[in-house]
PDB file of C-alpha atoms in Angstrom:
ATOM      1  CA  LEU A   1      -6.948  16.864  -1.788  1.00 51.00           C
ATOM      2  CA  THR A   2      -6.028  16.234  -5.552  1.00 56.00           C
ATOM      3  CA  VAL A   3      -9.829  15.556  -6.701  1.00 61.00           C
ATOM      4  CA  ASN A   4     -11.232  19.008  -7.616  1.00 58.00           C
ATOM      5  CA  ALA A   5      -9.330  21.650  -9.886  1.00 58.00           C
ATOM      6  CA  HIS A   6     -11.457  24.321  -8.309  1.00 59.00           C
ATOM      7  CA  ARG A   7     -10.636  23.373  -4.899  1.00 63.00           C
ATOM      8  CA  ARG A   8      -9.364  25.995  -2.577  1.00 65.00           C
ATOM      9  CA  LEU A   9      -5.530  25.609  -1.830  1.00 62.00           C
ATOM     10  CA  THR A  10      -4.540  23.714   1.303  1.00 70.00           C
ATOM     11  CA  ARG A  11      -2.199  25.078   3.980  1.00 72.00           C
ATOM     12  CA  ASP A  12      -0.583  21.607   4.720  1.00 77.00           C
ATOM     13  CA  VAL A  13       0.105  18.546   3.390  1.00 84.00           C
ATOM     14  CA  ASP A  14      -1.039  15.405   5.468  1.00 83.00           C
ATOM     15  CA  ALA A  15       1.495  12.597   5.165  1.00 84.00           C
ATOM     16  CA  THR A  16       2.601   9.170   6.525  1.00 85.00           C
ATOM     17  CA  LEU A  17       6.353  10.182   7.186  1.00 86.00           C
ATOM     18  CA  ALA A  18       9.338   7.469   6.876  1.00 87.00           C
ATOM     19  CA  PRO A  19      11.775   7.998   7.998  1.00 90.00           C
ATOM     20  CA  LYS A  20      10.015  10.390  10.043  1.00 91.00           C
ATOM     21  CA  ASP A  21      13.255  12.280  11.440  1.00 93.00           C
ATOM     22  CA  GLU A  22      14.901  12.419   8.124  1.00 92.00           C
ATOM     23  CA  ILE A  23      11.704  13.957   6.063  1.00 92.00           C
ATOM     24  CA  GLU A  24      10.916  16.142   9.011  1.00 92.00           C
ATOM     25  CA  ARG A  25      14.550  17.556   8.793  1.00 94.00           C
ATOM     26  CA  ALA A  26      14.143  18.056   4.890  1.00 93.00           C
ATOM     27  CA  ALA A  27      10.560  19.595   5.187  1.00 93.00           C
ATOM     28  CA  ARG A  28      11.905  22.139   7.740  1.00 95.00           C
ATOM     29  CA  ILE A  29      14.714  23.402   5.173  1.00 95.00           C
ATOM     30  CA  VAL A  30      11.963  23.669   2.295  1.00 94.00           C
ATOM     31  CA  ALA A  31       9.992  25.883   4.731  1.00 94.00           C
ATOM     32  CA  GLU A  32      12.792  28.038   5.678  1.00 96.00           C
ATOM     33  CA  ARG A  33      13.616  28.309   2.057  1.00 96.00           C
ATOM     34  CA  ARG A  34      10.067  28.818   0.719  1.00 93.00           C
ATOM     35  CA  HIS A  35       8.797  30.901   3.599  1.00 94.00           C
ATOM     36  CA  TRP A  36       6.110  28.112   4.480  1.00 93.00           C
ATOM     37  CA  PRO A  37       4.723  27.293   7.602  1.00 93.00           C
ATOM     38  CA  ALA A  38       6.987  24.987   9.614  1.00 91.00           C
ATOM     39  CA  ASP A  39       4.300  22.449   9.829  1.00 92.00           C
ATOM     40  CA  TRP A  40       3.383  22.440   6.138  1.00 92.00           C
ATOM     41  CA  LEU A  41       4.219  18.635   5.841  1.00 92.00           C
ATOM     42  CA  ASN A  42       2.721  16.732   8.898  1.00 89.00           C
ATOM     43  CA  ASP A  43       1.152  13.390   9.894  1.00 88.00           C
ATOM     44  CA  ASP A  44      -1.813  14.830  11.720  1.00 84.00           C
ATOM     45  CA  ALA A  45      -4.155  13.071   9.635  1.00 82.00           C
ATOM     46  CA  ALA A  46      -2.602   9.702  10.650  1.00 83.00           C
ATOM     47  CA  GLN A  47      -5.335   9.369  13.166  1.00 84.00           C
ATOM     48  CA  PHE A  48      -8.027   8.834  10.435  1.00 85.00           C
ATOM     49  CA  LEU A  49      -6.177   6.233   8.586  1.00 86.00           C
ATOM     50  CA  PRO A  50      -8.007   2.708   8.786  1.00 89.00           C
ATOM     51  CA  SER A  51      -6.648   0.459  11.500  1.00 84.00           C
ATOM     52  CA  GLY A  52      -5.751  -2.476   9.291  1.00 81.00           C
ATOM     53  CA  PHE A  53      -8.889  -4.657  10.811  1.00 88.00           C
ATOM     54  CA  GLY A  54     -10.874  -3.985   7.492  1.00 92.00           C
ATOM     55  CA  ARG A  55      -9.773  -3.165   3.992  1.00 95.00           C
ATOM     56  CA  PRO A  56      -6.135  -1.508   4.279  1.00 94.00           C
ATOM     57  CA  ALA A  57      -5.475   1.833   3.135  1.00 93.00           C
ATOM     58  CA  GLU A  58      -4.733   1.653  -0.643  1.00 94.00           C
ATOM     59  CA  TRP A  59      -2.161   3.956  -2.211  1.00 93.00           C
ATOM     60  CA  THR A  60      -1.426   5.428  -5.421  1.00 93.00           C
ATOM     61  CA  THR A  61       2.208   6.200  -6.747  1.00 92.00           C
ATOM     62  CA  LEU A  62       2.686   9.589  -7.951  1.00 90.00           C
ATOM     63  CA  TYR A  63       6.398   9.554  -8.183  1.00 90.00           C
ATOM     64  CA  GLN A  64       9.314   7.068  -7.512  1.00 93.00           C
ATOM     65  CA  ASP A  65      13.104   7.004  -7.714  1.00 91.00           C
ATOM     66  CA  THR A  66      16.047   5.648  -6.014  1.00 91.00           C
ATOM     67  CA  THR A  67      15.588   8.049  -2.779  1.00 86.00           C
ATOM     68  CA  ILE A  68      11.876   8.887  -2.492  1.00 86.00           C
ATOM     69  CA  THR A  69       8.531   7.692  -3.084  1.00 88.00           C
ATOM     70  CA  ILE A  70       5.464  10.078  -3.096  1.00 88.00           C
ATOM     71  CA  GLN A  71       2.166   8.372  -2.844  1.00 90.00           C
ATOM     72  CA  ALA A  72      -1.643   9.469  -2.480  1.00 89.00           C
ATOM     73  CA  ALA A  73      -4.532   7.512  -0.960  1.00 92.00           C
ATOM     74  CA  THR A  74      -6.884   6.207  -3.537  1.00 95.00           C
ATOM     75  CA  HIS A  75     -10.146   7.982  -4.047  1.00 95.00           C
ATOM     76  CA  GLU A  76     -11.998   5.107  -1.767  1.00 97.00           C
ATOM     77  CA  THR A  77      -9.382   5.114   0.972  1.00 96.00           C
ATOM     78  CA  LEU A  78      -9.557   9.109   1.042  1.00 94.00           C
ATOM     79  CA  LEU A  79     -13.451   8.986   1.200  1.00 97.00           C
ATOM     80  CA  ALA A  80     -13.405   6.621   4.051  1.00 97.00           C
ATOM     81  CA  MET A  81     -10.956   8.658   5.993  1.00 94.00           C
ATOM     82  CA  LYS A  82     -12.983  11.829   5.344  1.00 94.00           C
ATOM     83  CA  LEU A  83     -16.271  10.142   6.404  1.00 97.00           C
ATOM     84  CA  HIS A  84     -14.559   8.847   9.876  1.00 95.00           C
ATOM     85  CA  ALA A  85     -13.023  12.616   9.981  1.00 93.00           C
ATOM     86  CA  ALA A  86     -16.435  14.191   9.581  1.00 95.00           C
ATOM     87  CA  ALA A  87     -17.616  12.437  12.870  1.00 92.00           C
ATOM     88  CA  ARG A  88     -15.147  14.798  14.633  1.00 90.00           C
ATOM     89  CA  ARG A  89     -14.718  17.957  11.981  1.00 90.00           C
ATOM     90  CA  GLY A  90     -18.165  18.009  10.875  1.00 89.00           C
ATOM     91  CA  ALA A  91     -19.148  20.071   7.668  1.00 89.00           C
ATOM     92  CA  ARG A  92     -15.398  21.201   7.243  1.00 89.00           C
ATOM     93  CA  GLU A  93     -15.312  17.831   5.343  1.00 91.00           C
ATOM     94  CA  ALA A  94     -18.419  18.104   3.325  1.00 94.00           C
ATOM     95  CA  GLU A  95     -17.037  19.662   0.173  1.00 91.00           C
ATOM     96  CA  ASP A  96     -14.236  16.950  -0.082  1.00 91.00           C
ATOM     97  CA  ILE A  97     -16.965  14.114   0.737  1.00 95.00           C
ATOM     98  CA  ALA A  98     -18.995  15.602  -2.093  1.00 95.00           C
ATOM     99  CA  ASP A  99     -16.236  15.460  -4.434  1.00 93.00           C
ATOM    100  CA  LEU A 100     -15.023  12.050  -3.609  1.00 95.00           C
ATOM    101  CA  PHE A 101     -18.671  10.863  -3.764  1.00 96.00           C
ATOM    102  CA  ASP A 102     -18.426  12.042  -7.558  1.00 93.00           C
ATOM    103  CA  ARG A 103     -15.183  10.392  -8.179  1.00 93.00           C
ATOM    104  CA  VAL A 104     -15.996   6.803  -6.323  1.00 95.00           C
ATOM    105  CA  GLY A 105     -19.762   6.844  -7.776  1.00 95.00           C
ATOM    106  CA  ILE A 106     -21.430   7.082  -4.321  1.00 96.00           C
ATOM    107  CA  ALA A 107     -25.182   7.988  -4.659  1.00 95.00           C
ATOM    108  CA  SER A 108     -26.821   6.997  -1.573  1.00 96.00           C
ATOM    109  CA  VAL A 109     -26.337   6.993   2.299  1.00 95.00           C
ATOM    110  CA  ASN A 110     -26.208   2.944   2.115  1.00 96.00           C
ATOM    111  CA  ALA A 111     -23.470   2.968  -0.330  1.00 97.00           C
ATOM    112  CA  ALA A 112     -21.356   5.407   1.733  1.00 97.00           C
ATOM    113  CA  GLU A 113     -21.864   3.327   4.879  1.00 97.00           C
ATOM    114  CA  GLU A 114     -21.047   0.385   2.885  1.00 97.00           C
ATOM    115  CA  LEU A 115     -17.508   1.780   1.826  1.00 98.00           C
ATOM    116  CA  TYR A 116     -17.087   3.153   5.356  1.00 97.00           C
ATOM    117  CA  GLY A 117     -17.680  -0.269   7.008  1.00 97.00           C
ATOM    118  CA  GLU A 118     -15.197  -1.930   4.538  1.00 97.00           C
ATOM    119  CA  PHE A 119     -12.400   0.237   5.912  1.00 97.00           C
ATOM    120  CA  TYR A 120     -13.655   0.278   9.600  1.00 95.00           C
ATOM    121  CA  PRO A 121     -15.468  -2.560  10.317  1.00 95.00           C
ATOM    122  CA  GLY A 122     -17.889  -2.532  13.066  1.00 92.00           C
ATOM    123  CA  ASP A 123     -18.282   0.932  13.105  1.00 93.00           C
ATOM    124  CA  GLU A 124     -21.158   3.030  11.618  1.00 94.00           C
ATOM    125  CA  LEU A 125     -21.295   6.477  10.227  1.00 96.00           C
ATOM    126  CA  THR A 126     -22.166   8.713  13.096  1.00 95.00           C
ATOM    127  CA  PRO A 127     -25.615  10.628  13.071  1.00 95.00           C
ATOM    128  CA  LYS A 128     -23.492  13.869  12.406  1.00 95.00           C
ATOM    129  CA  THR A 129     -21.586  12.339   9.548  1.00 97.00           C
ATOM    130  CA  ALA A 130     -24.899  10.643   8.316  1.00 96.00           C
ATOM    131  CA  ARG A 131     -26.825  14.112   8.054  1.00 96.00           C
ATOM    132  CA  ILE A 132     -23.767  15.501   6.145  1.00 97.00           C
ATOM    133  CA  VAL A 133     -24.177  12.695   3.750  1.00 97.00           C
ATOM    134  CA  GLU A 134     -27.619  13.189   3.334  1.00 97.00           C
ATOM    135  CA  SER A 135     -27.149  16.608   2.574  1.00 96.00           C
ATOM    136  CA  ILE A 136     -24.657  16.455  -0.034  1.00 96.00           C
ATOM    137  CA  LEU A 137     -26.835  13.606  -1.908  1.00 96.00           C
ATOM    138  CA  ALA A 138     -29.949  16.100  -1.683  1.00 95.00           C
ATOM    139  CA  ALA A 139     -27.978  18.873  -3.175  1.00 92.00           C
ATOM    140  CA  THR A 140     -27.944  19.680  -6.741  1.00 79.00           C
ATOM    141  CA  ARG A 141     -24.293  20.038  -7.869  1.00 74.00           C
ATOM    142  CA  ASP A 142     -22.146  19.959 -11.034  1.00 74.00           C
ATOM    143  CA  SER A 143     -19.446  17.565 -11.253  1.00 73.00           C
ATOM    144  CA  THR A 144     -15.889  19.176 -10.407  1.00 73.00           C
ATOM    145  CA  PRO A 145     -12.980  18.699 -12.748  1.00 74.00           C
ATOM    146  CA  GLU A 146      -9.966  16.651 -11.662  1.00 75.00           C
ATOM    147  CA  PRO A 147      -6.690  18.763 -11.616  1.00 74.00           C
ATOM    148  CA  PRO A 148      -4.137  17.685 -14.128  1.00 76.00           C
ATOM    149  CA  PRO A 149      -1.388  15.176 -12.703  1.00 77.00           C
ATOM    150  CA  VAL A 150       1.382  16.799 -10.882  1.00 75.00           C
ATOM    151  CA  ASN A 151       4.844  16.775 -12.697  1.00 76.00           C
ATOM    152  CA  PHE A 152       7.366  15.880  -9.870  1.00 72.00           C
ATOM    153  CA  THR A 153      10.396  15.801 -12.327  1.00 69.00           C
TER     154      THR A 153
END
């Protein structure tokens, strides 16, 4: 997650891989060379991507050349996905959701529900997710700084 400079490090990178076989092969080579876990690059979070019935996932290009494109989900897309994941993963998503509320400007449960509904029409926040959202909004916290942009060159 690239919205909080003070966030703990992640152990993996969630991605949409295309062409999948070629990228997985390259990722395994990187893992071996750097002594990283074999699954450091994976598509485990794809299950939380919006289905396309509502607002489609939106991406920001971080780097592109003739052989590779690296993109990140926009803050709005990532927040919708984190709200969706919180139904299953619970409070594990709270820190990221709180940081994304700051970036997107979410200040109420209704605003969170509205954004979520844009990406997942017909779905509502689960009671568990609504409680997480309420606790985040009720807490007093300082805004976190965004990390500097990554230099891929």
